[in-house]
Amino acid sequence: MAGWGRGGRRRSKAPGDGSTPPGSAGGGPKRPAVRRLRLRTVLLTVVIVPSVTFTPLLASGMNQLFTQWQAEKAQLALADTTVGRPVAELFFALDQERRFTAQAQAAPRAAARDRLAVQRRATDRAVRAFRPLAGADLTDGQRGLADAISRTVGSLSLLDQQRKAVDAGTAGATQTFNYYSGVLVSGLGVLTALSNTDEGRLNTEAQALVDLFWIIDMVGREDAVLARGWESGRLTRIEYGFVTEAAGTRNHLLRARVLPALTGGETRHAKIAEGQAWQTMTAVEGRLSTAAGAASDQVRFREDAAAWRSSVQTVTAQLRELVELRRRHVSAVGHAHADMIFTVFVSVSTVGLLALGLVVFASWRLTSVLRRRILHLRQDAQELRERLPDVVARLERGEDVDVDAEVRKIEPTGDELGELGQALNLARRSAVRTAIRQAEQHRGFQRMLQRIARRTQILIGLQLKKLDELERRHEDPEVLEGLFDLDHLTARLRRYEENLVILGGGQPQRRWRRPVRLLDVLRAAQSEVQDYRRVSIDVEGESWIAERAVGPVIHVLAELMENATTFSKPLTPVEVRAAPVSRGIAVEIEDRGLGMEPERYASFNALLQAPPRLDVMTHADDVRLGLYVVARLAANLDLQVELRPSAFGGTRVIVLVPESLVVRRPPAAVPEEEGREAGGSRARSQAGTADARRSDGSSDGRSDGSTVASSGGRSDGRLPTRGGARTPASGTVTPTRRGAHAGTAAEADTGVIELNGAGAGEGAGAGTGAADPVGGAGSPAPASAPAAAPAGRPPLPQRVRQASLAAELRPPEGATQNGRAAREQPSRDQPDRPVRSGATIGAFQRQSRKRRTGDDAAGDRPSESPDPSPPTTKDRS
């Protein structure tokens, strides 16, 4: 679309490029070239014009509110600290100095003058703190504040002169009283100016504070006049007038203007006029009124100086406390009003800016319809790119996808952009339909892969059955050697077929009805590895795996063991260690290969933690298909698989089996010591299975065949032995008598691996001659008695030890009997180690063939649910 736009502009500028209609370029007059503004310029012009008009109005209103807020904050600062506090301190200092000066004039004693000198120093400090206010910037202050401060400073300039006159005795009492009262009135004028604000409520509250200062001044005036009269016991008529005038003003201000304005914590002073101190003052004033009724020019009164002084001090303290409370209240009201103005400023500014933005936005949208439509087309294309992977993923999960619902149709219009939208609609639908077809093809390929793998597994089962028949038919060690190798290869082939099933989205069909001991699970995994001789197993303790996890765990461990043997040198060992941990069972598989780079370890661990969807066609040549299988199985069972570098230079794989997949030993399992007491030869037959060429399913090549029938297994979860076995080192076959350990078949089957639920039928051919239905399991059969053959088949021949030896090589008869007795004598002190004689492998293979007899009869149907009740001895008879 961008290229298309550039071409359009070039055609408009070049008249001869063929864009003009035929005939117009030749004879007709040419139209004057019209100057066209760029789209960007037009849009900016349309947006800027209303914005420039609206912005000054908004800025003016915002500036007015901000200026008012700043002015009120400045006035509050002046009232609280800058002016209010120095004026209050000066007021209280001058009030005290006025009283002490009156006392000194009435009785010029040394004590009175000392008190006056101390108070004068306090007043001087207050004056020094107040004088700088005369030169301060008070442009943001209240109206008349600067004039009131100037008048007060002017009055204070005469303070030193007045003091000298008082000290010299040239100043009269009335003149001194009037001077101090005048200075105090000037200070009250400053407080009155501070209370003048434009906010009505704040002005009212502040006026009550000023009235409290006036009340204190009235009390101070009375106190100053009476302080001089206490010495002589009389007052002049003028002085009496001062007292009565001050008392009347005080009472009026208190009752009419202060007490009605008290709120909050101030209300506790509402009854100040009813207190004892106030009543004492009123009583003294009443006696003065009585004395003033005489005809003399002087008012005589009794000696009430102590009561008056005590009541004045109490009342003054109460008034000062009320002044502080009122000051705090006025300050709170002022700050609240300032905050309200600021809130209005912020609100107006926000609304104005939003309105300005709305104007700009509306202008922009009204002038950019074309650009917006093109942008929508671009967004639709982007949405297709983002939603298509999600649609494909849903199709891969097998969900039904409605193309019309998933692909939003662009509404067509009659212009060129509408045609472009229709073309985009067609492209969208085509892309989604292509994705649907690809997903269906992928699912069909997976189903086809699973069907082929399932059918191949059936053929593998038939092949294993045929191999079993051949193993029963032949006893030549070389022939058995070849048959066992084919058996082992068939078992590996079955695992590879299961890999195809898993990669195709299916699940393995192997099922078990009983929990299986961990050692047997490891042996079964080892039996499916090509170089099984290199794998050594070490298990701590006795742990059991839940029946639902036996098959997947065997498969996972087999794949990891196979990987360890494949990517390490042929003669190096692969160590497998398993032990219980706090969260389940930890299995470690460590090889001594070349290892990998840290990036590869991180990549593989990420693959194992979150298995991705595997496209079989694109990963057909990938050697990591086994890791995909492990990741799938681990995700289904919540196994944790992690690859780490080994100390030997190779790779160490840690498989954590969660505690939910670990069960206790089944109740029917017989302890190992008890089993040895029941059959003396059983310990020897079980000794060498861990390091044999295959275990669990390896003897017959079928781990899904559960290596042992449920009725012919061992109570401790170990694998039974088969007719012949090869030692790990030489690979030769050691013939073993088939009936030597028939007594082990009578033990309980809990923990024994069994195939697809065919365990009940297998017991009939596994150990009928060894179990005693009355006496219970564990009764050993005679060593010379051959094991009972399955129905329809001839009994297996019994091998006799050293029957083919030459006479010269045979040991004496006594030595033979002693040696046999020593071999058949069970050893209670010898530990049950994983490496034992080759006879154990022979017994394992023999019992595996017996178990498969029942599997073949039962068919390949998997057991979808565990057997609700453990089999009994009667089930195996």
PDB file of C-alpha atoms in Angstrom, residues 559-801:
ATOM      1  CA  GLU A 559      15.561 -45.290  27.042  1.00  0.00           C
ATOM      2  CA  LEU A 560      17.959 -43.502  29.383  1.00  0.00           C
ATOM      3  CA  MET A 561      20.101 -46.621  29.857  1.00  0.00           C
ATOM      4  CA  GLU A 562      20.153 -47.132  26.086  1.00  0.00           C
ATOM      5  CA  ASN A 563      21.233 -43.537  25.650  1.00  0.00           C
ATOM      6  CA  ALA A 564      23.992 -43.969  28.252  1.00  0.00           C
ATOM      7  CA  THR A 565      25.392 -47.111  26.606  1.00  0.00           C
ATOM      8  CA  THR A 566      25.132 -45.636  23.105  1.00  0.00           C
ATOM      9  CA  PHE A 567      27.002 -42.410  23.787  1.00  0.00           C
ATOM     10  CA  SER A 568      29.839 -43.879  25.877  1.00  0.00           C
ATOM     11  CA  LYS A 569      32.805 -46.053  25.081  1.00  0.00           C
ATOM     12  CA  PRO A 570      32.058 -49.768  24.616  1.00  0.00           C
ATOM     13  CA  LEU A 571      34.087 -50.982  27.601  1.00  0.00           C
ATOM     14  CA  THR A 572      33.084 -48.342  30.111  1.00  0.00           C
ATOM     15  CA  PRO A 573      30.415 -49.205  32.678  1.00  0.00           C
ATOM     16  CA  VAL A 574      27.051 -47.529  33.113  1.00  0.00           C
ATOM     17  CA  GLU A 575      26.129 -47.213  36.761  1.00  0.00           C
ATOM     18  CA  VAL A 576      22.520 -47.175  37.882  1.00  0.00           C
ATOM     19  CA  ARG A 577      21.811 -46.210  41.470  1.00  0.00           C
ATOM     20  CA  ALA A 578      18.434 -45.945  43.128  1.00  0.00           C
ATOM     21  CA  ALA A 579      17.515 -44.884  46.626  1.00  0.00           C
ATOM     22  CA  PRO A 580      14.495 -43.471  48.449  1.00  0.00           C
ATOM     23  CA  VAL A 581      14.514 -39.701  49.006  1.00  0.00           C
ATOM     24  CA  SER A 582      12.209 -37.304  50.787  1.00  0.00           C
ATOM     25  CA  ARG A 583       9.962 -36.784  47.765  1.00  0.00           C
ATOM     26  CA  GLY A 584       9.937 -40.278  46.297  1.00  0.00           C
ATOM     27  CA  ILE A 585      12.655 -42.368  44.673  1.00  0.00           C
ATOM     28  CA  ALA A 586      15.731 -41.003  42.939  1.00  0.00           C
ATOM     29  CA  VAL A 587      17.311 -43.066  40.170  1.00  0.00           C
ATOM     30  CA  GLU A 588      20.725 -41.986  38.865  1.00  0.00           C
ATOM     31  CA  ILE A 589      22.107 -43.240  35.546  1.00  0.00           C
ATOM     32  CA  GLU A 590      25.718 -42.245  35.027  1.00  0.00           C
ATOM     33  CA  ASP A 591      27.915 -43.014  32.033  1.00  0.00           C
ATOM     34  CA  ARG A 592      31.528 -42.210  31.232  1.00  0.00           C
ATOM     35  CA  GLY A 593      31.105 -40.744  27.768  1.00  0.00           C
ATOM     36  CA  LEU A 594      32.218 -37.407  26.366  1.00  0.00           C
ATOM     37  CA  GLY A 595      29.414 -35.343  27.870  1.00  0.00           C
ATOM     38  CA  MET A 596      27.920 -32.223  26.296  1.00  0.00           C
ATOM     39  CA  GLU A 597      28.221 -28.468  26.394  1.00  0.00           C
ATOM     40  CA  PRO A 598      26.282 -26.571  29.091  1.00  0.00           C
ATOM     41  CA  GLU A 599      23.993 -25.112  26.422  1.00  0.00           C
ATOM     42  CA  ARG A 600      23.053 -28.594  25.274  1.00  0.00           C
ATOM     43  CA  TYR A 601      22.292 -29.676  28.826  1.00  0.00           C
ATOM     44  CA  ALA A 602      20.069 -26.631  29.293  1.00  0.00           C
ATOM     45  CA  SER A 603      18.300 -27.303  25.980  1.00  0.00           C
ATOM     46  CA  PHE A 604      17.660 -30.977  26.769  1.00  0.00           C
ATOM     47  CA  ASN A 605      16.470 -30.209  30.305  1.00  0.00           C
ATOM     48  CA  ALA A 606      14.035 -27.653  28.910  1.00  0.00           C
ATOM     49  CA  LEU A 607      12.800 -30.303  26.488  1.00  0.00           C
ATOM     50  CA  LEU A 608      12.321 -32.793  29.325  1.00  0.00           C
ATOM     51  CA  GLN A 609      10.463 -30.319  31.502  1.00  0.00           C
ATOM     52  CA  ALA A 610       8.065 -29.074  28.800  1.00  0.00           C
ATOM     53  CA  PRO A 611       7.773 -31.591  25.962  1.00  0.00           C
ATOM     54  CA  PRO A 612       6.811 -29.780  22.748  1.00  0.00           C
ATOM     55  CA  ARG A 613       4.626 -31.068  19.985  1.00  0.00           C
ATOM     56  CA  LEU A 614       6.687 -33.441  17.878  1.00  0.00           C
ATOM     57  CA  ASP A 615       6.350 -33.283  14.125  1.00  0.00           C
ATOM     58  CA  VAL A 616       7.406 -36.776  13.116  1.00  0.00           C
ATOM     59  CA  MET A 617       8.073 -35.805   9.518  1.00  0.00           C
ATOM     60  CA  THR A 618      10.439 -32.942  10.356  1.00  0.00           C
ATOM     61  CA  HIS A 619      12.225 -34.874  13.152  1.00  0.00           C
ATOM     62  CA  ALA A 620      12.544 -38.158  11.300  1.00  0.00           C
ATOM     63  CA  ASP A 621      16.357 -37.963  11.320  1.00  0.00           C
ATOM     64  CA  ASP A 622      16.647 -36.566  14.822  1.00  0.00           C
ATOM     65  CA  VAL A 623      18.643 -38.774  17.171  1.00  0.00           C
ATOM     66  CA  ARG A 624      16.816 -37.265  20.156  1.00  0.00           C
ATOM     67  CA  LEU A 625      13.533 -39.015  19.508  1.00  0.00           C
ATOM     68  CA  GLY A 626      14.144 -41.078  22.632  1.00  0.00           C
ATOM     69  CA  LEU A 627      14.257 -37.882  24.671  1.00  0.00           C
ATOM     70  CA  TYR A 628      10.883 -36.867  23.216  1.00  0.00           C
ATOM     71  CA  VAL A 629       9.492 -40.202  24.358  1.00  0.00           C
ATOM     72  CA  VAL A 630      10.999 -39.772  27.823  1.00  0.00           C
ATOM     73  CA  ALA A 631       9.599 -36.247  28.023  1.00  0.00           C
ATOM     74  CA  ARG A 632       6.105 -37.419  27.061  1.00  0.00           C
ATOM     75  CA  LEU A 633       6.066 -40.258  29.577  1.00  0.00           C
ATOM     76  CA  ALA A 634       7.595 -38.099  32.317  1.00  0.00           C
ATOM     77  CA  ALA A 635       4.947 -35.415  31.763  1.00  0.00           C
ATOM     78  CA  ASN A 636       2.142 -37.977  32.015  1.00  0.00           C
ATOM     79  CA  LEU A 637       3.439 -39.428  35.318  1.00  0.00           C
ATOM     80  CA  ASP A 638       4.866 -36.213  36.788  1.00  0.00           C
ATOM     81  CA  LEU A 639       8.373 -37.656  36.728  1.00  0.00           C
ATOM     82  CA  GLN A 640      11.266 -35.240  36.993  1.00  0.00           C
ATOM     83  CA  VAL A 641      14.154 -35.991  34.650  1.00  0.00           C
ATOM     84  CA  GLU A 642      17.297 -33.861  34.634  1.00  0.00           C
ATOM     85  CA  LEU A 643      20.626 -34.214  32.804  1.00  0.00           C
ATOM     86  CA  ARG A 644      23.821 -33.075  34.501  1.00  0.00           C
ATOM     87  CA  PRO A 645      27.540 -33.380  33.773  1.00  0.00           C
ATOM     88  CA  SER A 646      29.182 -36.359  35.375  1.00  0.00           C
ATOM     89  CA  ALA A 647      32.362 -36.291  37.394  1.00  0.00           C
ATOM     90  CA  PHE A 648      33.735 -38.886  34.969  1.00  0.00           C
ATOM     91  CA  GLY A 649      33.239 -36.571  32.006  1.00  0.00           C
ATOM     92  CA  GLY A 650      30.018 -38.150  30.811  1.00  0.00           C
ATOM     93  CA  THR A 651      26.408 -37.504  31.660  1.00  0.00           C
ATOM     94  CA  ARG A 652      24.466 -38.180  34.821  1.00  0.00           C
ATOM     95  CA  VAL A 653      20.696 -38.470  34.522  1.00  0.00           C
ATOM     96  CA  ILE A 654      18.535 -38.074  37.627  1.00  0.00           C
ATOM     97  CA  VAL A 655      15.015 -39.458  37.520  1.00  0.00           C
ATOM     98  CA  LEU A 656      12.796 -38.529  40.462  1.00  0.00           C
ATOM     99  CA  VAL A 657       9.797 -40.800  40.840  1.00  0.00           C
ATOM    100  CA  PRO A 658       7.205 -38.855  42.863  1.00  0.00           C
ATOM    101  CA  GLU A 659       5.934 -40.179  46.153  1.00  0.00           C
ATOM    102  CA  SER A 660       2.481 -40.687  44.638  1.00  0.00           C
ATOM    103  CA  LEU A 661       3.905 -43.482  42.468  1.00  0.00           C
ATOM    104  CA  VAL A 662       5.699 -45.206  45.351  1.00  0.00           C
ATOM    105  CA  VAL A 663       3.757 -47.728  47.424  1.00  0.00           C
ATOM    106  CA  ARG A 664       4.516 -49.839  50.415  1.00  0.00           C
ATOM    107  CA  ARG A 665       5.388 -53.479  50.070  1.00  0.00           C
ATOM    108  CA  PRO A 666       2.177 -55.382  49.323  1.00  0.00           C
ATOM    109  CA  PRO A 667       0.798 -57.308  52.301  1.00  0.00           C
ATOM    110  CA  ALA A 668       1.058 -60.619  50.435  1.00  0.00           C
ATOM    111  CA  ALA A 669       4.817 -60.225  49.900  1.00  0.00           C
ATOM    112  CA  VAL A 670       6.915 -62.709  51.904  1.00  0.00           C
ATOM    113  CA  PRO A 671      10.105 -61.371  53.495  1.00  0.00           C
ATOM    114  CA  GLU A 672      13.307 -62.681  52.051  1.00  0.00           C
ATOM    115  CA  GLU A 673      14.465 -64.454  55.208  1.00  0.00           C
ATOM    116  CA  GLU A 674      11.096 -66.225  55.471  1.00  0.00           C
ATOM    117  CA  GLY A 675      11.356 -67.275  51.838  1.00  0.00           C
ATOM    118  CA  ARG A 676      14.740 -68.799  52.421  1.00  0.00           C
ATOM    119  CA  GLU A 677      13.412 -70.867  55.236  1.00  0.00           C
ATOM    120  CA  ALA A 678      10.553 -72.135  53.038  1.00  0.00           C
ATOM    121  CA  GLY A 679      12.783 -73.205  50.136  1.00  0.00           C
ATOM    122  CA  GLY A 680      16.476 -73.733  50.680  1.00  0.00           C
ATOM    123  CA  SER A 681      17.387 -73.489  47.057  1.00  0.00           C
ATOM    124  CA  ARG A 682      15.448 -70.270  46.438  1.00  0.00           C
ATOM    125  CA  ALA A 683      18.175 -67.981  47.718  1.00  0.00           C
ATOM    126  CA  ARG A 684      20.620 -69.452  45.284  1.00  0.00           C
ATOM    127  CA  SER A 685      18.172 -69.234  42.373  1.00  0.00           C
ATOM    128  CA  GLN A 686      17.534 -65.535  43.070  1.00  0.00           C
ATOM    129  CA  ALA A 687      21.088 -64.461  43.635  1.00  0.00           C
ATOM    130  CA  GLY A 688      22.374 -63.734  40.174  1.00  0.00           C
ATOM    131  CA  THR A 689      19.450 -62.046  38.449  1.00  0.00           C
ATOM    132  CA  ALA A 690      20.610 -58.439  38.820  1.00  0.00           C
ATOM    133  CA  ASP A 691      23.688 -58.833  36.626  1.00  0.00           C
ATOM    134  CA  ALA A 692      22.268 -61.419  34.201  1.00  0.00           C
ATOM    135  CA  ARG A 693      21.907 -60.710  30.509  1.00  0.00           C
ATOM    136  CA  ARG A 694      18.265 -59.782  31.064  1.00  0.00           C
ATOM    137  CA  SER A 695      15.858 -59.528  33.946  1.00  0.00           C
ATOM    138  CA  ASP A 696      12.139 -58.964  34.355  1.00  0.00           C
ATOM    139  CA  GLY A 697      11.172 -59.089  30.688  1.00  0.00           C
ATOM    140  CA  SER A 698      14.636 -59.697  29.251  1.00  0.00           C
ATOM    141  CA  SER A 699      14.608 -63.467  29.490  1.00  0.00           C
ATOM    142  CA  ASP A 700      11.745 -63.739  27.069  1.00  0.00           C
ATOM    143  CA  GLY A 701      12.210 -60.356  25.471  1.00  0.00           C
ATOM    144  CA  ARG A 702       8.908 -58.916  26.765  1.00  0.00           C
ATOM    145  CA  SER A 703       8.717 -56.300  29.448  1.00  0.00           C
ATOM    146  CA  ASP A 704       5.082 -55.806  28.692  1.00  0.00           C
ATOM    147  CA  GLY A 705       4.725 -59.507  29.156  1.00  0.00           C
ATOM    148  CA  SER A 706       5.617 -58.962  32.771  1.00  0.00           C
ATOM    149  CA  THR A 707       8.351 -61.601  32.682  1.00  0.00           C
ATOM    150  CA  VAL A 708       6.637 -63.722  35.325  1.00  0.00           C
ATOM    151  CA  ALA A 709       3.101 -64.921  35.727  1.00  0.00           C
ATOM    152  CA  SER A 710       1.290 -63.636  38.738  1.00  0.00           C
ATOM    153  CA  SER A 711       0.981 -67.172  40.094  1.00  0.00           C
ATOM    154  CA  GLY A 712       4.567 -68.149  39.423  1.00  0.00           C
ATOM    155  CA  GLY A 713       6.341 -65.091  40.787  1.00  0.00           C
ATOM    156  CA  ARG A 714       8.086 -64.458  44.013  1.00  0.00           C
ATOM    157  CA  SER A 715       6.648 -62.887  47.081  1.00  0.00           C
ATOM    158  CA  ASP A 716       9.482 -60.350  47.460  1.00  0.00           C
ATOM    159  CA  GLY A 717       8.878 -58.916  44.005  1.00  0.00           C
ATOM    160  CA  ARG A 718      11.979 -60.442  42.433  1.00  0.00           C
ATOM    161  CA  LEU A 719      12.025 -62.005  39.042  1.00  0.00           C
ATOM    162  CA  PRO A 720      11.931 -65.828  38.759  1.00  0.00           C
ATOM    163  CA  THR A 721      14.726 -67.636  36.991  1.00  0.00           C
ATOM    164  CA  ARG A 722      14.800 -69.234  33.587  1.00  0.00           C
ATOM    165  CA  GLY A 723      16.232 -72.486  32.227  1.00  0.00           C
ATOM    166  CA  GLY A 724      19.592 -71.167  31.045  1.00  0.00           C
ATOM    167  CA  ALA A 725      21.601 -67.968  31.461  1.00  0.00           C
ATOM    168  CA  ARG A 726      24.796 -66.371  30.256  1.00  0.00           C
ATOM    169  CA  THR A 727      27.347 -64.848  32.507  1.00  0.00           C
ATOM    170  CA  PRO A 728      28.034 -61.185  31.891  1.00  0.00           C
ATOM    171  CA  ALA A 729      31.673 -61.722  31.051  1.00  0.00           C
ATOM    172  CA  SER A 730      31.871 -64.732  28.760  1.00  0.00           C
ATOM    173  CA  GLY A 731      28.385 -64.890  27.306  1.00  0.00           C
ATOM    174  CA  THR A 732      28.323 -68.652  27.442  1.00  0.00           C
ATOM    175  CA  VAL A 733      25.228 -70.608  28.334  1.00  0.00           C
ATOM    176  CA  THR A 734      25.140 -72.509  31.583  1.00  0.00           C
ATOM    177  CA  PRO A 735      22.610 -75.322  31.539  1.00  0.00           C
ATOM    178  CA  THR A 736      20.485 -75.630  34.611  1.00  0.00           C
ATOM    179  CA  ARG A 737      18.068 -78.294  35.732  1.00  0.00           C
ATOM    180  CA  ARG A 738      14.532 -77.108  35.059  1.00  0.00           C
ATOM    181  CA  GLY A 739      13.004 -78.709  38.158  1.00  0.00           C
ATOM    182  CA  ALA A 740      15.629 -77.582  40.634  1.00  0.00           C
ATOM    183  CA  HIS A 741      13.656 -74.588  41.925  1.00  0.00           C
ATOM    184  CA  ALA A 742      10.089 -75.457  41.199  1.00  0.00           C
ATOM    185  CA  GLY A 743       9.143 -74.645  44.764  1.00  0.00           C
ATOM    186  CA  THR A 744       9.368 -70.905  44.148  1.00  0.00           C
ATOM    187  CA  ALA A 745       6.296 -70.936  41.963  1.00  0.00           C
ATOM    188  CA  ALA A 746       3.975 -71.376  44.905  1.00  0.00           C
ATOM    189  CA  GLU A 747       4.705 -67.996  46.441  1.00  0.00           C
ATOM    190  CA  ALA A 748       2.360 -65.093  46.388  1.00  0.00           C
ATOM    191  CA  ASP A 749       2.337 -62.956  43.251  1.00  0.00           C
ATOM    192  CA  THR A 750       2.190 -59.496  44.759  1.00  0.00           C
ATOM    193  CA  GLY A 751       4.881 -57.325  43.169  1.00  0.00           C
ATOM    194  CA  VAL A 752       5.476 -59.615  40.238  1.00  0.00           C
ATOM    195  CA  ILE A 753       5.346 -58.193  36.732  1.00  0.00           C
ATOM    196  CA  GLU A 754       2.455 -59.646  34.734  1.00  0.00           C
ATOM    197  CA  LEU A 755       1.245 -59.104  31.174  1.00  0.00           C
ATOM    198  CA  ASN A 756      -2.006 -57.324  30.372  1.00  0.00           C
ATOM    199  CA  GLY A 757      -3.977 -59.037  33.083  1.00  0.00           C
ATOM    200  CA  ALA A 758      -3.205 -62.605  31.989  1.00  0.00           C
ATOM    201  CA  GLY A 759      -1.829 -63.672  35.326  1.00  0.00           C
ATOM    202  CA  ALA A 760      -4.691 -65.883  36.473  1.00  0.00           C
ATOM    203  CA  GLY A 761      -4.398 -68.246  33.570  1.00  0.00           C
ATOM    204  CA  GLU A 762      -0.663 -68.452  33.746  1.00  0.00           C
ATOM    205  CA  GLY A 763      -0.532 -69.991  37.160  1.00  0.00           C
ATOM    206  CA  ALA A 764      -1.901 -73.263  35.890  1.00  0.00           C
ATOM    207  CA  GLY A 765       1.205 -73.946  33.946  1.00  0.00           C
ATOM    208  CA  ALA A 766       3.711 -72.389  36.241  1.00  0.00           C
ATOM    209  CA  GLY A 767       3.830 -74.265  39.466  1.00  0.00           C
ATOM    210  CA  THR A 768       1.146 -76.858  39.998  1.00  0.00           C
ATOM    211  CA  GLY A 769       3.595 -79.389  41.317  1.00  0.00           C
ATOM    212  CA  ALA A 770       5.126 -76.989  43.788  1.00  0.00           C
ATOM    213  CA  ALA A 771       2.180 -75.506  45.586  1.00  0.00           C
ATOM    214  CA  ASP A 772       0.317 -77.147  48.373  1.00  0.00           C
ATOM    215  CA  PRO A 773      -3.307 -75.978  48.431  1.00  0.00           C
ATOM    216  CA  VAL A 774      -3.692 -77.095  52.021  1.00  0.00           C
ATOM    217  CA  GLY A 775      -0.347 -76.340  53.521  1.00  0.00           C
ATOM    218  CA  GLY A 776      -0.002 -72.928  51.824  1.00  0.00           C
ATOM    219  CA  ALA A 777       2.611 -71.380  49.582  1.00  0.00           C
ATOM    220  CA  GLY A 778       6.309 -71.855  50.064  1.00  0.00           C
ATOM    221  CA  SER A 779       6.459 -75.698  50.425  1.00  0.00           C
ATOM    222  CA  PRO A 780       9.434 -76.855  48.336  1.00  0.00           C
ATOM    223  CA  ALA A 781       8.921 -79.705  45.904  1.00  0.00           C
ATOM    224  CA  PRO A 782      11.406 -82.529  45.626  1.00  0.00           C
ATOM    225  CA  ALA A 783      14.436 -81.583  43.615  1.00  0.00           C
ATOM    226  CA  SER A 784      14.098 -84.582  41.341  1.00  0.00           C
ATOM    227  CA  ALA A 785      10.461 -83.931  40.485  1.00  0.00           C
ATOM    228  CA  PRO A 786      10.100 -82.118  37.188  1.00  0.00           C
ATOM    229  CA  ALA A 787       7.871 -79.097  36.902  1.00  0.00           C
ATOM    230  CA  ALA A 788       4.394 -79.709  35.581  1.00  0.00           C
ATOM    231  CA  ALA A 789       4.085 -78.912  31.872  1.00  0.00           C
ATOM    232  CA  PRO A 790       1.345 -76.716  30.484  1.00  0.00           C
ATOM    233  CA  ALA A 791      -1.745 -78.434  29.138  1.00  0.00           C
ATOM    234  CA  GLY A 792      -1.318 -79.752  25.605  1.00  0.00           C
ATOM    235  CA  ARG A 793       2.475 -79.711  25.706  1.00  0.00           C
ATOM    236  CA  PRO A 794       5.006 -82.474  26.517  1.00  0.00           C
ATOM    237  CA  PRO A 795       6.894 -82.062  29.756  1.00  0.00           C
ATOM    238  CA  LEU A 796      10.271 -80.360  29.528  1.00  0.00           C
ATOM    239  CA  PRO A 797      13.344 -82.600  29.766  1.00  0.00           C
ATOM    240  CA  GLN A 798      15.409 -82.401  32.912  1.00  0.00           C
ATOM    241  CA  ARG A 799      19.106 -81.795  32.742  1.00  0.00           C
ATOM    242  CA  VAL A 800      21.358 -83.836  34.977  1.00  0.00           C
ATOM    243  CA  ARG A 801      24.426 -82.068  36.251  1.00  0.00           C
TER     244      ARG A 801
END
